[in-house]
Coordinates of C-alpha atoms and ligand atoms in Angstrom, one line a residue:
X1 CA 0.0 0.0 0.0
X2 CA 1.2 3.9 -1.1
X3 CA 0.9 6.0 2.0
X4 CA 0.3 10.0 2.2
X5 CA 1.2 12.1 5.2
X6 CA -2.1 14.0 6.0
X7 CA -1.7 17.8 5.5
X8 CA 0.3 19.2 8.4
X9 CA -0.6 16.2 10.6
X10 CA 2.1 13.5 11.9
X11 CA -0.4 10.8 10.3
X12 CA 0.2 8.3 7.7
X13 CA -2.9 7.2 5.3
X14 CA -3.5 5.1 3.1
X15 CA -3.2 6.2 -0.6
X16 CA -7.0 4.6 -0.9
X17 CA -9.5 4.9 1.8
X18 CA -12.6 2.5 2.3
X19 CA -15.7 3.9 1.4
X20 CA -18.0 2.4 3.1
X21 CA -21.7 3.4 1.9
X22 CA -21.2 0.2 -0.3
X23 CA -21.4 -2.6 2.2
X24 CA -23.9 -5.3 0.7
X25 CA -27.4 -4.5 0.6
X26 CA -29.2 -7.8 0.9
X27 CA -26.7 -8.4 4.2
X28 CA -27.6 -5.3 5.1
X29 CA -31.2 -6.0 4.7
X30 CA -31.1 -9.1 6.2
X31 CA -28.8 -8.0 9.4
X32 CA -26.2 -9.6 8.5
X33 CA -23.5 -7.0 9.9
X34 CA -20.5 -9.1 11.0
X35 CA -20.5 -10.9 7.7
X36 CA -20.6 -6.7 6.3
X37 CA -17.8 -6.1 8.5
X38 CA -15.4 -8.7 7.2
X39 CA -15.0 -5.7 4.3
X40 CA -13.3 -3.4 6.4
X41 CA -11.1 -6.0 8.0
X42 CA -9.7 -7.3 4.5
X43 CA -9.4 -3.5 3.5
X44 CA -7.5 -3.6 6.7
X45 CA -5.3 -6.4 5.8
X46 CA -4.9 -4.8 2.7
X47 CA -3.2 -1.6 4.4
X48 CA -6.4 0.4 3.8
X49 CA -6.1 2.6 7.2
X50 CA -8.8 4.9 6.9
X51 CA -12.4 4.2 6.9
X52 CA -15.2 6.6 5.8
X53 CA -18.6 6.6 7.0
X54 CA -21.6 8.4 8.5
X55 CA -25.1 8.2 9.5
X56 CA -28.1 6.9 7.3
X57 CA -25.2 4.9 4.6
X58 CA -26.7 1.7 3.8
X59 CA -30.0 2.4 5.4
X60 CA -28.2 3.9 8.4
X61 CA -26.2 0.7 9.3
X62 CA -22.9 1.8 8.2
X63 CA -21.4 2.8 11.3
X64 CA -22.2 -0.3 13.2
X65 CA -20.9 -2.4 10.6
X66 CA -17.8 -0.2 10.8
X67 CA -17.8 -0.6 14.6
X68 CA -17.9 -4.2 14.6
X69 CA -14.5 -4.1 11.9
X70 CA -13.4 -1.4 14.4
X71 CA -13.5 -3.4 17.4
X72 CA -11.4 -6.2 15.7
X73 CA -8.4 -4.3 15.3
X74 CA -6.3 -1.9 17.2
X75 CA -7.9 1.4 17.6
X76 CA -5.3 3.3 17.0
X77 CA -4.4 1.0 13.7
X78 CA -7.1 2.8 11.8
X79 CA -8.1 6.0 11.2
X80 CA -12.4 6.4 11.3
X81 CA -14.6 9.3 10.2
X82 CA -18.0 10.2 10.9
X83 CA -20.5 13.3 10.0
X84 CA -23.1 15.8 10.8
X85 CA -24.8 18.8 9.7
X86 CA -28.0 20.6 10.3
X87 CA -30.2 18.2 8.1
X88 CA -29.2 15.2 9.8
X89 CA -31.0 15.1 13.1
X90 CA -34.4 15.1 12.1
X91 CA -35.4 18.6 13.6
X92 CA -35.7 21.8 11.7
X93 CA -34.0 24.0 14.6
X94 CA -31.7 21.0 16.0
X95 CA -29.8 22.2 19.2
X96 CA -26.3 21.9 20.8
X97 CA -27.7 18.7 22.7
X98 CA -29.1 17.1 19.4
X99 CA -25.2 17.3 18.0
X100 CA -24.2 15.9 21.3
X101 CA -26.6 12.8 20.9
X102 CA -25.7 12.3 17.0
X103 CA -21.9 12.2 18.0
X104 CA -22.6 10.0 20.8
X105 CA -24.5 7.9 19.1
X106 CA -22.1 7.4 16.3
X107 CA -19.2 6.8 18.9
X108 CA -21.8 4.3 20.3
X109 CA -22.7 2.7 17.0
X110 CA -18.0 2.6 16.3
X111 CA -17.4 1.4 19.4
X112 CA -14.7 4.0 20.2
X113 CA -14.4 6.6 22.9
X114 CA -13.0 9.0 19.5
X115 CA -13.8 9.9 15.9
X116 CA -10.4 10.6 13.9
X117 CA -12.0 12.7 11.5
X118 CA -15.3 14.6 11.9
X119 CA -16.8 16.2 9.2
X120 CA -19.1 19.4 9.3
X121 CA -21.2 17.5 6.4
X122 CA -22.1 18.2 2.6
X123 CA -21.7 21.9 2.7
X124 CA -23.3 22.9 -0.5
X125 CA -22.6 26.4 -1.3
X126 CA -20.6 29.4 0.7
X127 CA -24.4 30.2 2.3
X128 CA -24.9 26.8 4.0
X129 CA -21.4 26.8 5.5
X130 CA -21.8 30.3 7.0
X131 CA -25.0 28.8 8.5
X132 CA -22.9 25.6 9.8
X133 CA -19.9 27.9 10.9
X134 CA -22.3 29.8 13.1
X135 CA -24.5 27.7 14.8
X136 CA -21.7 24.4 14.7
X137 CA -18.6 25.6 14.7
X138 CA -18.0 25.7 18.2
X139 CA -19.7 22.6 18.9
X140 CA -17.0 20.5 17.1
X141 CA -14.4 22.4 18.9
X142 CA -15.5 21.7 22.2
X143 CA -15.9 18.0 21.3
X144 CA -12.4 18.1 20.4
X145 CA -11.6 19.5 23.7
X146 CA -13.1 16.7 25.0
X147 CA -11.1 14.3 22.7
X148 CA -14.3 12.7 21.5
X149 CA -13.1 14.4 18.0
X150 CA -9.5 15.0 16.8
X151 CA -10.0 16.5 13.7
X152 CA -12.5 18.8 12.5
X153 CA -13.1 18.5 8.7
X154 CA -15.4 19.7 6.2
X155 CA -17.1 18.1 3.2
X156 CA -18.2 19.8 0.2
X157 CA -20.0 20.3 -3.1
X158 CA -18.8 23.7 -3.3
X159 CA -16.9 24.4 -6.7
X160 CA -12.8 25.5 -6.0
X161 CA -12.8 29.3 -5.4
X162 CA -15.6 29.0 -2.8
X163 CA -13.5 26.0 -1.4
X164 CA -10.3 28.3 -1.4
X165 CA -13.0 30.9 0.8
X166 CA -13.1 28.3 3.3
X167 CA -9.5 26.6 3.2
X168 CA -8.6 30.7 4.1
X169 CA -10.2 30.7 7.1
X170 CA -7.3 28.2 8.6
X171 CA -10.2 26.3 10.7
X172 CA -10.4 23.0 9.3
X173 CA -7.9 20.2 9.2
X174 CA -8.6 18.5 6.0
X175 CA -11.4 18.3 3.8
X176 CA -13.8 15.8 1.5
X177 CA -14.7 16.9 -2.1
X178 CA -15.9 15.1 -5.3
X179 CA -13.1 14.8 -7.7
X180 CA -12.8 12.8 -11.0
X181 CA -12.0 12.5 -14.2
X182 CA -15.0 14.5 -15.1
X183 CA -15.3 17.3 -12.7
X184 CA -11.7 18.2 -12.0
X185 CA -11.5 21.6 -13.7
X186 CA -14.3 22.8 -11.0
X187 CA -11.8 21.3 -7.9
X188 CA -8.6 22.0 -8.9
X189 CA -7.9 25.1 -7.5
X190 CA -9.8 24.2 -4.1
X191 CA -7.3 21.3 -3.5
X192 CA -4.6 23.1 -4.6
X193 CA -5.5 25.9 -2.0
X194 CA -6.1 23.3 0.6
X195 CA -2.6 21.4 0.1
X196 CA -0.7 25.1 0.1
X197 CA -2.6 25.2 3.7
X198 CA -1.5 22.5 5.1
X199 CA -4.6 20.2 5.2
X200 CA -5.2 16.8 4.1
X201 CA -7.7 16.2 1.3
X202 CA -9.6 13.6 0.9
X203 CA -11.8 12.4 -2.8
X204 CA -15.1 11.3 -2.7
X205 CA -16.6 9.5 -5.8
X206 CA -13.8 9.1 -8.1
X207 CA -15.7 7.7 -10.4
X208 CA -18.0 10.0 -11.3
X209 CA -21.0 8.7 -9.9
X210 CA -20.6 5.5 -12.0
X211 CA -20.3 7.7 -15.2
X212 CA -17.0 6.7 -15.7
X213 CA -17.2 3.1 -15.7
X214 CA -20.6 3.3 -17.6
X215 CA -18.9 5.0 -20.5
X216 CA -15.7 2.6 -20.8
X217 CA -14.9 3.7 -24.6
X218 CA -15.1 7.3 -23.5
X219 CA -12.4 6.7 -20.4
X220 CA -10.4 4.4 -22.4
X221 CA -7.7 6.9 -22.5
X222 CA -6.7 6.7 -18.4
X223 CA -5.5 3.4 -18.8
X224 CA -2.9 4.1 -21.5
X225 CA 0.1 2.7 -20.6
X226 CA -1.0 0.4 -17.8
X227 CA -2.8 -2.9 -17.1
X228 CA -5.8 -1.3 -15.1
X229 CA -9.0 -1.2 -16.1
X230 CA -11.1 1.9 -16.1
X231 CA -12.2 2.0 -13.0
X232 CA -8.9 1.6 -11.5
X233 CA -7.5 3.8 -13.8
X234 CA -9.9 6.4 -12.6
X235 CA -8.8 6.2 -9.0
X236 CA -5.4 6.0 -10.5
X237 CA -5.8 9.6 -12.2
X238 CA -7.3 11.1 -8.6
X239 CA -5.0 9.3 -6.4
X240 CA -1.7 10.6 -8.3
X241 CA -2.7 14.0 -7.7
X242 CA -0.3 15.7 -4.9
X243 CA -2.4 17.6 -3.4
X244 CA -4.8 14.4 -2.8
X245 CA -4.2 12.5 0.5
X246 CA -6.8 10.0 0.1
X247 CA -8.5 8.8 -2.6
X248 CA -12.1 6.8 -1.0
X249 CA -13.3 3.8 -3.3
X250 CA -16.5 2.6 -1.8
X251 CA -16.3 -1.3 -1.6
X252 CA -19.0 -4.1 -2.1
X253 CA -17.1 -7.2 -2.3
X254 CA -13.3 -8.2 -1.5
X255 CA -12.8 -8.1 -5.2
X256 CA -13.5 -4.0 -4.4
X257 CA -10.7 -3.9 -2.1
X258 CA -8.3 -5.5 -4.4
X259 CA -9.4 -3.2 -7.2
X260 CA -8.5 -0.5 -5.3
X261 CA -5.5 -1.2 -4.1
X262 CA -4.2 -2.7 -7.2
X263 CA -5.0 1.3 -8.7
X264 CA -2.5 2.8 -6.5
X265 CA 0.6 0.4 -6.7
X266 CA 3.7 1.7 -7.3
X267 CA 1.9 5.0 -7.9
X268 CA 3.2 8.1 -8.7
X269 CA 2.7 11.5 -7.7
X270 CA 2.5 15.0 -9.7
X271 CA 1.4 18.0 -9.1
X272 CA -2.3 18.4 -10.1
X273 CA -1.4 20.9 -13.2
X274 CA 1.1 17.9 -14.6
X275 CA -1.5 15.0 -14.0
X276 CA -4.0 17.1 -15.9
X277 CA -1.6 17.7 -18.2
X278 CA 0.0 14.5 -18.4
X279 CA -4.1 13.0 -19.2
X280 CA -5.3 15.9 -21.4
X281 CA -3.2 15.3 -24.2
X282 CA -4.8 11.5 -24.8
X283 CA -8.3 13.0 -23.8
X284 CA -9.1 13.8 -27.6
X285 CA -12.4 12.2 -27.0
X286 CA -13.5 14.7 -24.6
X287 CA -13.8 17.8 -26.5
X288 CA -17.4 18.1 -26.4
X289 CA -17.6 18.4 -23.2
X290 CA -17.8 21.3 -20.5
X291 CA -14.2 21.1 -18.2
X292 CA -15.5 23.0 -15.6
X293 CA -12.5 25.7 -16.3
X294 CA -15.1 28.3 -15.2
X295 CA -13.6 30.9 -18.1
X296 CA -17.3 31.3 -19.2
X297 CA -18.8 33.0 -15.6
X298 CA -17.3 36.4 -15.3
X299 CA -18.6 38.2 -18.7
X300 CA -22.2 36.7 -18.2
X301 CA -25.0 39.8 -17.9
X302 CA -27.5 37.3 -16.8
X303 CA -25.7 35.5 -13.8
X304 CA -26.5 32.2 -15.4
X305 CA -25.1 29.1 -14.0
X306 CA -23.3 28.2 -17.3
X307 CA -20.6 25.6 -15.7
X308 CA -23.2 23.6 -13.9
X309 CA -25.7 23.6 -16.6
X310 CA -22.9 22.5 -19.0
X311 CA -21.4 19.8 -17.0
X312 CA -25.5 18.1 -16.5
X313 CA -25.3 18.8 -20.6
X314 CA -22.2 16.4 -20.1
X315 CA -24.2 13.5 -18.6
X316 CA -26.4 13.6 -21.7
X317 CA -23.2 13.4 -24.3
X318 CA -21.9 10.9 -22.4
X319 CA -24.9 8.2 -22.2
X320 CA -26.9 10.2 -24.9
X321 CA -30.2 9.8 -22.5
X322 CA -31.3 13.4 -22.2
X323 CA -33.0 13.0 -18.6
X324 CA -29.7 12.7 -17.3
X325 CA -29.3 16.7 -17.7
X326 CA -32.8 16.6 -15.3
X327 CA -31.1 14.5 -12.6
X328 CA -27.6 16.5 -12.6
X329 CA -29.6 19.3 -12.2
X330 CA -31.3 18.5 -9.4
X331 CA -29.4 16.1 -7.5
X332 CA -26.3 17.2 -7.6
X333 CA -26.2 21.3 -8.4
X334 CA -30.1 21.9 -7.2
X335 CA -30.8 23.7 -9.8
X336 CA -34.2 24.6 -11.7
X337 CA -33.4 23.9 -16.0
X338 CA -35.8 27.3 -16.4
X339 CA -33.0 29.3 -15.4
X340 CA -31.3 28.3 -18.2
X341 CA -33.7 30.3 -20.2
X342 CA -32.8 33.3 -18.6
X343 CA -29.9 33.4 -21.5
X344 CA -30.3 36.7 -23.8
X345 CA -28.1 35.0 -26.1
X346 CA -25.4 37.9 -26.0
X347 CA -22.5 35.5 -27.2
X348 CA -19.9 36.6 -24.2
X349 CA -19.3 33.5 -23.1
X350 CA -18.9 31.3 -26.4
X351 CA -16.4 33.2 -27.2
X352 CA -14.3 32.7 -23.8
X353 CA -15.0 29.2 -24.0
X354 CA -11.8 27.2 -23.9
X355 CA -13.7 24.1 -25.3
X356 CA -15.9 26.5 -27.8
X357 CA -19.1 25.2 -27.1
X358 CA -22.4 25.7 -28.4
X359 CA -23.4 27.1 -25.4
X360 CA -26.3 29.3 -26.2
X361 CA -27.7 26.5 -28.3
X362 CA -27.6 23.7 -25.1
X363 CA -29.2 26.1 -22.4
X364 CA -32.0 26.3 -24.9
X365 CA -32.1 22.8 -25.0
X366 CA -31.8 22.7 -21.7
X367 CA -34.8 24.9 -20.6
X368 CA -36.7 23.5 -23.5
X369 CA -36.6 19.7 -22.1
Ligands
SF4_401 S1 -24.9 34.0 -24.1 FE1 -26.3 33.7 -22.4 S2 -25.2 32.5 -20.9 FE2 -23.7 33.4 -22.3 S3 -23.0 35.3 -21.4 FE3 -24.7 35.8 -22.7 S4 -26.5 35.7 -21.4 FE4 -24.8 34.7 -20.3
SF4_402 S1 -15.6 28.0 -20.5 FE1 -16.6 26.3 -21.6 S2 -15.6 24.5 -20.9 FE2 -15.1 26.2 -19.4 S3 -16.7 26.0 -17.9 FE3 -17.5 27.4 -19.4 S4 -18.7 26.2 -20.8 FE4 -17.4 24.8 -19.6

């Protein structure tokens, strides 16, 4: 196993990290957690050291599975997360004393006394985390007083100069963002920022949300030069990024585990500007699609959204089914396709387009759908 020193920290991770929202769902169904937890102990076997979860993964089982693996090995062997934020404890106004009961309970449900990593959860935009740094802030810093915490983390669906907004504020340890093959133009910056500040970074679905491995022809080009197949390949191209400490692969089956650590063997690490370069020049195939560079935003009289409604145009090119754009929208950048008819077609930001897209033409198609 590749290890990575965790931003400023004295701790050594694994190169992959267990996701573990995967665990199987008819075990999980039918309670059969220890047979679940034998995942996390072959991860463990495997060198895998850090292990992701939370409340409500895999019908809100995941972190007593993950307790049961936690309690087989020695605590201080592994390195556990957990999570929280204002949507997650079933209250509209939750109090101090609801956050003490989620953490409790999830130190109950890991069978620990401490939580390596805790994450001030799925901040979506710079609005949210302001709410979160307000009202929650100071509740993760007394529980690391307490030692029931020793990290306080963030994780984020923010795009990178609203991540580099919160990497300045010097609070946070480390941090969990999407990044992949797909989306990294709308990260880079953030985990550069975040590496330049001393904090560890960890990836969240590397693969896209299973559009890489769904599209194999498209993604072909990662594996140049190797023996790995795409999805490895695609942890391969997150992992060997610098300023990336872990890279989390969310595991099923044992066969998972060795998949993933097979992607980071013998790996090698580049600055994030030289992997992209180093994977851009065999990405021909990928012209037609948005980067995420975010050269398109400034000039726009309108405000409109063009990077995310471009990158859910992306999930239509890629498996040509059109109510793909739909879900992107709304599951992942929760936004309504109207606005993209809020376009007056002025031309500013075709012509800063790096990949010179027919941009007026897909928000049309976008808000006509
Ligand atoms: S063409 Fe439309 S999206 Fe592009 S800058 Fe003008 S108003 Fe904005
Ligand atoms: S400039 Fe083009 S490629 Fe870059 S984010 Fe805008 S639409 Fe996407």
């Amino acid at each position: 196993m590749y290890y990575k020193q965790y931003g400023n920290t004295d701790m050594m991770v694994s190169a992959v990290g267990l996701g573990t929202m995967r665990y199987d769902h008819e075990d999980i169904k039918a309670g059969r957690f220890s047979k679940c937890a034998e995942i996390p102990l072959y991860a463990f076997e495997k060198g895998i050291n850090y292990w992701d979860t939370a409340p409500f993964y895999c019908d809100d089982k995941s972190e007593i599975v993950t307790g049961i693996a936690l309690s087989q090995v020695k605590r201080s062997d592994v390195y556990v997360t957990s999570k929280v934020n204002f949507n997650t404890l079933g209250t509209a106004n939750p109090t101090r004393d609801d956050f003490r009961r989620r953490l409790e309970t999830s130190l109950e449900r890991l069978k620990t006394d401490y939580i390596d990593f805790y994450h001030m959860w799925c901040m979506l935009n710079l609005d949210s985390w302001e709410k979160h740094m307000e009202q929650l802030y100071c509740f993760f810093e007394e529980a690391k007083a307490e030692g029931l915490i020793r990290n306080i983390v963030f994780s984020s669906h923010m795009q990178g100069n609203d991540i580099e907004t919160v990497v300045d504020t010097g609070k946070f340890q480390g941090m969990l963002i999407g990044y992949n093959a797909l989306n990294y133009r709308f990260r880079q910056s953030g985990i550069e920022a975040a590496h330049a500040n001393g904090m560890g970074v960890v990836v969240m679905n590397p693969l896209g949300g299973g559009m890489i491995p769904e599209n194999p022809e498209v993604f072909q080009y990662l594996t140049e030069g190797t023996d790995l197949t795409v999805p490895q390949a695609a942890l391969r191209f997150v992992a060997s990024h610098k300023e990336i400490t872990i890279t989390l692969a969310g595991c099923t089956t044992k066969e998972h585990v060795d998949d993933a650590v097979k992607a980071v063997e013998n790996l090698e690490e580049m600055p994030a500007k030289d992997v992209v370069k180093k994977y851009e020049s065999k990405g021909i195939s990928l012209n037609n699609l948005c980067t995420g560079c975010g050269y398109c935003v400034k000039g726009c009289p309108k405000g409109v959204a063009i990077p995310k409604f471009m990158d859910s145009y992306n999930q239509y090119i890629l498996t040509d089914r059109k109510k793909e754009i739909l879900t992107r929208l709304d599951m992942h950048w929760n936004l309504e396709k109207d606005l993209a008819g809020e376009c007056i077609a002025c031309g500013k930001c075709e012509k800063s387009c790096t990949q010179h897209l027919p941009i007026i033409e897909r928000l049309k198609e976008i808000s006509s759908i």
